[in-house]
mmCIF file with all atom_site columns, C-alpha atoms in Angstrom:
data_model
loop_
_atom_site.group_PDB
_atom_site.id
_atom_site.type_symbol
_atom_site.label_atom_id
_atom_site.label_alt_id
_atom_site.label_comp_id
_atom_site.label_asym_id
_atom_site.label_entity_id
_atom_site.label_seq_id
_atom_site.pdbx_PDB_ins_code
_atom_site.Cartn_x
_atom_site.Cartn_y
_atom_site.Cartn_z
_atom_site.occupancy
_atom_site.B_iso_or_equiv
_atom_site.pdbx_formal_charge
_atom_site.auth_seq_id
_atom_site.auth_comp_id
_atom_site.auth_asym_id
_atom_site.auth_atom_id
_atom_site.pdbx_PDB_model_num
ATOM 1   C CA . UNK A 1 1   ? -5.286  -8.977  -6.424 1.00 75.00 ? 1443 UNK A CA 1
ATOM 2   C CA . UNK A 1 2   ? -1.779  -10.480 -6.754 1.00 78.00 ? 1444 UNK A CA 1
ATOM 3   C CA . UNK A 1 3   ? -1.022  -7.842  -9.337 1.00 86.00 ? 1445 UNK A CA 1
ATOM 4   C CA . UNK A 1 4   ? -1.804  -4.906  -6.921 1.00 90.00 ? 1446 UNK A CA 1
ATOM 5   C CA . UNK A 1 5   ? -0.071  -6.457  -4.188 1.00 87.00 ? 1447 UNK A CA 1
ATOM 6   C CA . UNK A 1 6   ? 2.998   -6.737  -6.901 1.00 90.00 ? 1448 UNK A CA 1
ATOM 7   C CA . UNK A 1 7   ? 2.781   -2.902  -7.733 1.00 93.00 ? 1449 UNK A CA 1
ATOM 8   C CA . UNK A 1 8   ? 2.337   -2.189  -4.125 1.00 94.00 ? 1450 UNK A CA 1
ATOM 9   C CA . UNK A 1 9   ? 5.479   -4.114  -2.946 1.00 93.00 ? 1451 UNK A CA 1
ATOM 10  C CA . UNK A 1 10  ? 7.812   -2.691  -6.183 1.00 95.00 ? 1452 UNK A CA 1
ATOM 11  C CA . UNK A 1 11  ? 6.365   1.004   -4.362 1.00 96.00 ? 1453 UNK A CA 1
ATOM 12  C CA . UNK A 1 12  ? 7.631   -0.650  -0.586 1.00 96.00 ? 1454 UNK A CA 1
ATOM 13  C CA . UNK A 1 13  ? 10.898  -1.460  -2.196 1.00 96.00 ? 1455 UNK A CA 1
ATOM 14  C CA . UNK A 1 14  ? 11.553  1.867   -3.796 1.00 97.00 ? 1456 UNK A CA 1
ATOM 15  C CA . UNK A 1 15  ? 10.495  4.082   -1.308 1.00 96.00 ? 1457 UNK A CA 1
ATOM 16  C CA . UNK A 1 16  ? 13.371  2.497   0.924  1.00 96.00 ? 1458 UNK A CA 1
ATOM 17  C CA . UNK A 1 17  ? 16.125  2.209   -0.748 1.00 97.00 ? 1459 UNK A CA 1
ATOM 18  C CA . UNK A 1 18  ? 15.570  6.016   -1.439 1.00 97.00 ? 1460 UNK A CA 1
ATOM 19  C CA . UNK A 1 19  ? 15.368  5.989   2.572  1.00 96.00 ? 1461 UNK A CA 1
ATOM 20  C CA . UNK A 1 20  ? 18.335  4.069   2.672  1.00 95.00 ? 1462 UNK A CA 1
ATOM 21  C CA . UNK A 1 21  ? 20.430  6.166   0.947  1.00 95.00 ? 1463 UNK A CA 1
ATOM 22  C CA . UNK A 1 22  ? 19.591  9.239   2.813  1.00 93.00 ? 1464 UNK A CA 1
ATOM 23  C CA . UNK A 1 23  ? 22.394  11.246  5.234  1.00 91.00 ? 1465 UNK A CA 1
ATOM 24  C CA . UNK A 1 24  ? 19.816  11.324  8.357  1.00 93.00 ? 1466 UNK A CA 1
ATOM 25  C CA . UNK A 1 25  ? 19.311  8.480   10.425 1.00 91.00 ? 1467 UNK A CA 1
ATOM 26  C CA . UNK A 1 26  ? 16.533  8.557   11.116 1.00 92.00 ? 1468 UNK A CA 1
ATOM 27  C CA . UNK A 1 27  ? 15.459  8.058   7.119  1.00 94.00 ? 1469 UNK A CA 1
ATOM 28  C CA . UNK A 1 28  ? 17.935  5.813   6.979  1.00 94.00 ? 1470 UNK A CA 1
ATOM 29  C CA . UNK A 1 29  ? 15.823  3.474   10.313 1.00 93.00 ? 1471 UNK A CA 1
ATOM 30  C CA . UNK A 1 30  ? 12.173  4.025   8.673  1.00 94.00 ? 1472 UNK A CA 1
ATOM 31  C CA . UNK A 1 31  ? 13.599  2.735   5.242  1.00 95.00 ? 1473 UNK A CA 1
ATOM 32  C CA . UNK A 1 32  ? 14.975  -0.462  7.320  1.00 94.00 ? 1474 UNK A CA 1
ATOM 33  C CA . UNK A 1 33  ? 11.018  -0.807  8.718  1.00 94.00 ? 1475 UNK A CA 1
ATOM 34  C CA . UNK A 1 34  ? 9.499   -0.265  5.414  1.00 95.00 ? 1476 UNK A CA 1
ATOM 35  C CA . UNK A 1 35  ? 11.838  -2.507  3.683  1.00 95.00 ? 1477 UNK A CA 1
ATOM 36  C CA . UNK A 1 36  ? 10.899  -5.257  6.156  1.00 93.00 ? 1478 UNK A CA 1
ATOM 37  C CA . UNK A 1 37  ? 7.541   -4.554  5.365  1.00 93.00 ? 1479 UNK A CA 1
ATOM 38  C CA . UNK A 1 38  ? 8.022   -5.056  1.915  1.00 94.00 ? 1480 UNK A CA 1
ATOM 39  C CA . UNK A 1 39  ? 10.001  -8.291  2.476  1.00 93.00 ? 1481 UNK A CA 1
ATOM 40  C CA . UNK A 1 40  ? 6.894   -9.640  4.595  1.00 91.00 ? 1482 UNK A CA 1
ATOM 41  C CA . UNK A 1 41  ? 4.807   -8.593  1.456  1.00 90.00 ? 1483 UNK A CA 1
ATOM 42  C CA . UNK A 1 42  ? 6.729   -10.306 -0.774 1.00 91.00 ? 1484 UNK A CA 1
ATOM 43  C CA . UNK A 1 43  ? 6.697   -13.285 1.066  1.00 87.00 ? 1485 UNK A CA 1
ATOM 44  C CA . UNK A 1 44  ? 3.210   -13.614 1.865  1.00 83.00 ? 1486 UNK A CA 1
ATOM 45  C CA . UNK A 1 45  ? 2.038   -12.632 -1.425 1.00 84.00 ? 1487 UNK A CA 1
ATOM 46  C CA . UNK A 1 46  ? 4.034   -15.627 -3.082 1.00 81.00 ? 1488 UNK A CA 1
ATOM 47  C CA . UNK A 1 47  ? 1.975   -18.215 -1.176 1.00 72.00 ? 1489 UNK A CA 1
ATOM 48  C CA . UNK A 1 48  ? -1.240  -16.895 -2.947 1.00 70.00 ? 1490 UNK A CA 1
ATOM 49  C CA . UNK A 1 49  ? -3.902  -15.107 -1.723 1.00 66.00 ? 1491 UNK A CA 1
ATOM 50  C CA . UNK A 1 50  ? -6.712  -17.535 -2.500 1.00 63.00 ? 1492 UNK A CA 1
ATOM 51  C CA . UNK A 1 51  ? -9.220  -17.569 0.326  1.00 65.00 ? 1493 UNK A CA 1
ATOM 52  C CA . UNK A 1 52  ? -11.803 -19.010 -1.819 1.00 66.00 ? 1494 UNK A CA 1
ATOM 53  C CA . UNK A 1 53  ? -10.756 -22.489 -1.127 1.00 67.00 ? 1495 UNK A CA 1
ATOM 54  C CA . UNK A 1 54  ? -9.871  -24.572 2.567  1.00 69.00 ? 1496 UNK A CA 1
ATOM 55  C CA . UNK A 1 55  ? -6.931  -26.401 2.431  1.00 69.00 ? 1497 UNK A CA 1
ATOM 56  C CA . UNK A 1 56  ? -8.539  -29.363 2.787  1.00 76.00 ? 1498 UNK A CA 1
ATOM 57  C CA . UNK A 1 57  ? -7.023  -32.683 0.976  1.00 80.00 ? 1499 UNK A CA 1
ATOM 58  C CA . UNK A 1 58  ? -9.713  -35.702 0.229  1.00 81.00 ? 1500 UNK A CA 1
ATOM 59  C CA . UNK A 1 59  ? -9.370  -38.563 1.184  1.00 86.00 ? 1501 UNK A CA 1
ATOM 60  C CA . UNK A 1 60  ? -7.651  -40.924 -1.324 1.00 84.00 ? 1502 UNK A CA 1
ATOM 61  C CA . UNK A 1 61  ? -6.228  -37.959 -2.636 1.00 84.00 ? 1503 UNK A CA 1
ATOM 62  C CA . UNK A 1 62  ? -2.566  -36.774 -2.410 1.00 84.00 ? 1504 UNK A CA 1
ATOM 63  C CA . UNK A 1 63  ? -3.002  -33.088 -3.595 1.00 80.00 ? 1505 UNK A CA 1
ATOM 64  C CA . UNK A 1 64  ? -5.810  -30.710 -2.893 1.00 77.00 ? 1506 UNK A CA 1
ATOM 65  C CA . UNK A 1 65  ? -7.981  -30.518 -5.317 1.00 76.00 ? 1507 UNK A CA 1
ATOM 66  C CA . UNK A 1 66  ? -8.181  -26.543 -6.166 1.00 76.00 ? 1508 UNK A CA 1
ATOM 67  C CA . UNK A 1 67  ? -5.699  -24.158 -5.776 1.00 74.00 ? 1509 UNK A CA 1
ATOM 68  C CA . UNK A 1 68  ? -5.031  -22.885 -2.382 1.00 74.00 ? 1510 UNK A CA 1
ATOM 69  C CA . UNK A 1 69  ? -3.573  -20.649 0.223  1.00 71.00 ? 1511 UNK A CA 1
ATOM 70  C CA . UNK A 1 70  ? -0.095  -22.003 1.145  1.00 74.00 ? 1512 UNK A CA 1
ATOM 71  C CA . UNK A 1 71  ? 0.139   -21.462 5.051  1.00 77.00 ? 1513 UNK A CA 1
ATOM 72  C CA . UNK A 1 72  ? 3.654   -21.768 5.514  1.00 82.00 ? 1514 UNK A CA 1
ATOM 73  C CA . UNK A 1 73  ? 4.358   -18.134 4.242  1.00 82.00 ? 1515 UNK A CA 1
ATOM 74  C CA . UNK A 1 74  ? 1.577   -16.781 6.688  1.00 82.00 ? 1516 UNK A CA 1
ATOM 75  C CA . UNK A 1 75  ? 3.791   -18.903 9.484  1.00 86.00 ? 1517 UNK A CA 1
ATOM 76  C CA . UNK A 1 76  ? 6.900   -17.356 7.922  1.00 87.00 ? 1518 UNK A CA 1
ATOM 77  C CA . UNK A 1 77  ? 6.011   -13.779 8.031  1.00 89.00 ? 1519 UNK A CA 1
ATOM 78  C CA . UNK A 1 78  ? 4.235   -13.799 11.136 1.00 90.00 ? 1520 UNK A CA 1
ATOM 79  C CA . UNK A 1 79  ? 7.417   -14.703 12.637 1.00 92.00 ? 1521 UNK A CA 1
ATOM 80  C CA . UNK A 1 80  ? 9.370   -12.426 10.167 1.00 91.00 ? 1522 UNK A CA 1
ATOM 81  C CA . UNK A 1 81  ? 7.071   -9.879  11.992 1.00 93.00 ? 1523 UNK A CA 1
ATOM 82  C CA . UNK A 1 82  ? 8.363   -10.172 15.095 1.00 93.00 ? 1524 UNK A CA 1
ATOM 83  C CA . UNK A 1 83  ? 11.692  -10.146 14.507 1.00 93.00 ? 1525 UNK A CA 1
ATOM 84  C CA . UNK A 1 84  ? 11.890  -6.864  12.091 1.00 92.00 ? 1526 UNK A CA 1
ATOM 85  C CA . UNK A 1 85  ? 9.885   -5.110  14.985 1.00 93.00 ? 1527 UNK A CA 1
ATOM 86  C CA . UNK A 1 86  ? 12.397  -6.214  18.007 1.00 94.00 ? 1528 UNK A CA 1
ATOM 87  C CA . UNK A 1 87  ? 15.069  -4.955  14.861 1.00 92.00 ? 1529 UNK A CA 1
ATOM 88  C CA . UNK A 1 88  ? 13.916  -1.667  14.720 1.00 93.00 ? 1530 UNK A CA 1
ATOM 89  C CA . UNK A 1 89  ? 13.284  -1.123  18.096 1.00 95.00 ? 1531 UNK A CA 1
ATOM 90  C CA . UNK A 1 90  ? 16.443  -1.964  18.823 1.00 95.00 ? 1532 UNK A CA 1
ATOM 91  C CA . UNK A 1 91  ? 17.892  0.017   15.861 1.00 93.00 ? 1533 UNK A CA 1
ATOM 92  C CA . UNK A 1 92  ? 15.936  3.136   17.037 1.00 93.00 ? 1534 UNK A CA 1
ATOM 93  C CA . UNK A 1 93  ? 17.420  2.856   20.697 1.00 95.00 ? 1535 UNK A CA 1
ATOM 94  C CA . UNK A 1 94  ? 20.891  2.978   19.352 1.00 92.00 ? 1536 UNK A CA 1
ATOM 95  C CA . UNK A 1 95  ? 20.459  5.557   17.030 1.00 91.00 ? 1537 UNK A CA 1
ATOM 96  C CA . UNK A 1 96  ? 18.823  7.724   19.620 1.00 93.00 ? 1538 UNK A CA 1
ATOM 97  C CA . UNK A 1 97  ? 21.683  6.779   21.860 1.00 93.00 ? 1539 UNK A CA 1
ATOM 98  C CA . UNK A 1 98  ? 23.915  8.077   18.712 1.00 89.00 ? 1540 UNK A CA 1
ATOM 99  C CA . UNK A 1 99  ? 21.876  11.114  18.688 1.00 91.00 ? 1541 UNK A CA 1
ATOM 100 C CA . UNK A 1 100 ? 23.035  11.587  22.592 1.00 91.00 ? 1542 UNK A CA 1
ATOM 101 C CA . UNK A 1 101 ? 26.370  11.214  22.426 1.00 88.00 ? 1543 UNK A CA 1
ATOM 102 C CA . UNK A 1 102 ? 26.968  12.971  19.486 1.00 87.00 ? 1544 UNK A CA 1
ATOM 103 C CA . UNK A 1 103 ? 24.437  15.650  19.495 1.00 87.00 ? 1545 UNK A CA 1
ATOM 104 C CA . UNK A 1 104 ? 23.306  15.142  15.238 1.00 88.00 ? 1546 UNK A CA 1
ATOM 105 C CA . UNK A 1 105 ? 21.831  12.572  13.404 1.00 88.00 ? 1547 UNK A CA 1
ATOM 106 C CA . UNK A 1 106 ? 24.021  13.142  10.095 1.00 88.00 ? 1548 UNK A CA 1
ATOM 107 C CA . UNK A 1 107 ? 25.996  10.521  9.396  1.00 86.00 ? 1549 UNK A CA 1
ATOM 108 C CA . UNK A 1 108 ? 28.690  12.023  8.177  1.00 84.00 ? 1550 UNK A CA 1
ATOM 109 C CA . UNK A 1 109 ? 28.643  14.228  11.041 1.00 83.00 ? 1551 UNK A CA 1
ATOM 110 C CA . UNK A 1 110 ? 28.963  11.051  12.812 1.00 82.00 ? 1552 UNK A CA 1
ATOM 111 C CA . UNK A 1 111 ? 32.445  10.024  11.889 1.00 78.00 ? 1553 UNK A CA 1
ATOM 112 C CA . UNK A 1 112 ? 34.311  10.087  15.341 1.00 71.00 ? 1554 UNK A CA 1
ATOM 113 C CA . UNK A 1 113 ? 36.665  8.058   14.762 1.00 65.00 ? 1555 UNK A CA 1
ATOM 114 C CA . UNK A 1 114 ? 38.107  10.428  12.376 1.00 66.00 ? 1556 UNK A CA 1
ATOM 115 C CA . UNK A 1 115 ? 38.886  13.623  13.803 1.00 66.00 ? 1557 UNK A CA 1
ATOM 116 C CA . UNK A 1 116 ? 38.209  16.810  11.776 1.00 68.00 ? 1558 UNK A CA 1
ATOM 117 C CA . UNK A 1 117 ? 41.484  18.483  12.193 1.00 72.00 ? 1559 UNK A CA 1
ATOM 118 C CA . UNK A 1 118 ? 43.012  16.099  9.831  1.00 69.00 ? 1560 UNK A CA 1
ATOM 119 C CA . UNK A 1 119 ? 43.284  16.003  5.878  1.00 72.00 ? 1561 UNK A CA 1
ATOM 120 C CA . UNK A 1 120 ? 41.395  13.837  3.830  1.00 72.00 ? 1562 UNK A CA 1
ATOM 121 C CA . UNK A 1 121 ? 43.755  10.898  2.507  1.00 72.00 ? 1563 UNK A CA 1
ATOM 122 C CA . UNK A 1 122 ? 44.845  10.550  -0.950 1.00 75.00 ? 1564 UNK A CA 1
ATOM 123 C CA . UNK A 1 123 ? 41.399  10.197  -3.468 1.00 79.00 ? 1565 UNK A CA 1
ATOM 124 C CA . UNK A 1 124 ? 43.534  8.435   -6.390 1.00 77.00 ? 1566 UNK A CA 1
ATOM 125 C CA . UNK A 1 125 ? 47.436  7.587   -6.798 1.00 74.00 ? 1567 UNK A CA 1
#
């Protein structure tokens, strides 16, 4: 199951940096979601999966006696959870303020703050 869950984040982490490198913004904000995704994957799928087993340590015993389920990666990315989704809601309110002011969601259509009229500076010396 780990294995799958491997493939399945390697997929997550592709598919957004292609996102990432994309002109539109809005490619460019679902790659941000899906890469938090990924991360969350990641994360929780390093603490094992085992369900199989309670994490339940005898007494007289130090250790638990089969391998189990490490809950501090659940506690991690349910946290992590929040916080990429208050990310990307706030990510998608200031690109669609962007989209507003500016009337495209090309980013290099975006470049205000240097006006078209002008030439492109020097490429090389």
């Amino acid at each position: 199951m780990e294995t799958l869950f491997s493939v399945l984040v390697g997929i997550l982490f592709a598919g957004s940096i292609y996102l990432l490198l994309s002109r539109k913004l809005v490619r460019i904000l679902l790659g941000i979601a899906i890469l938090g995704n990924a991360v969350n994957l990641l994360i929780f799928t390093a603490g094992r999966l085992t369900r199989d087993v309670p994490p339940i340590i005898p007494l007289k015993s130090f250790l638990p006696v089969e391998a189990t389920a490490n809950p501090l990666p659940q506690a991690l990315v349910l946290t992590a959870i929040v916080i990429s989704f208050s990310f990307l809601a706030f990510f998608l309110v200031l690109g669609y303020r962007a989209y507003q002011e500016l009337g495209t969601d090309d980013l290099l259509d975006m470049r205000v703050a240097e006006p078209k009229e002008h030439s492109e500076p020097p490429l090389g010396y």
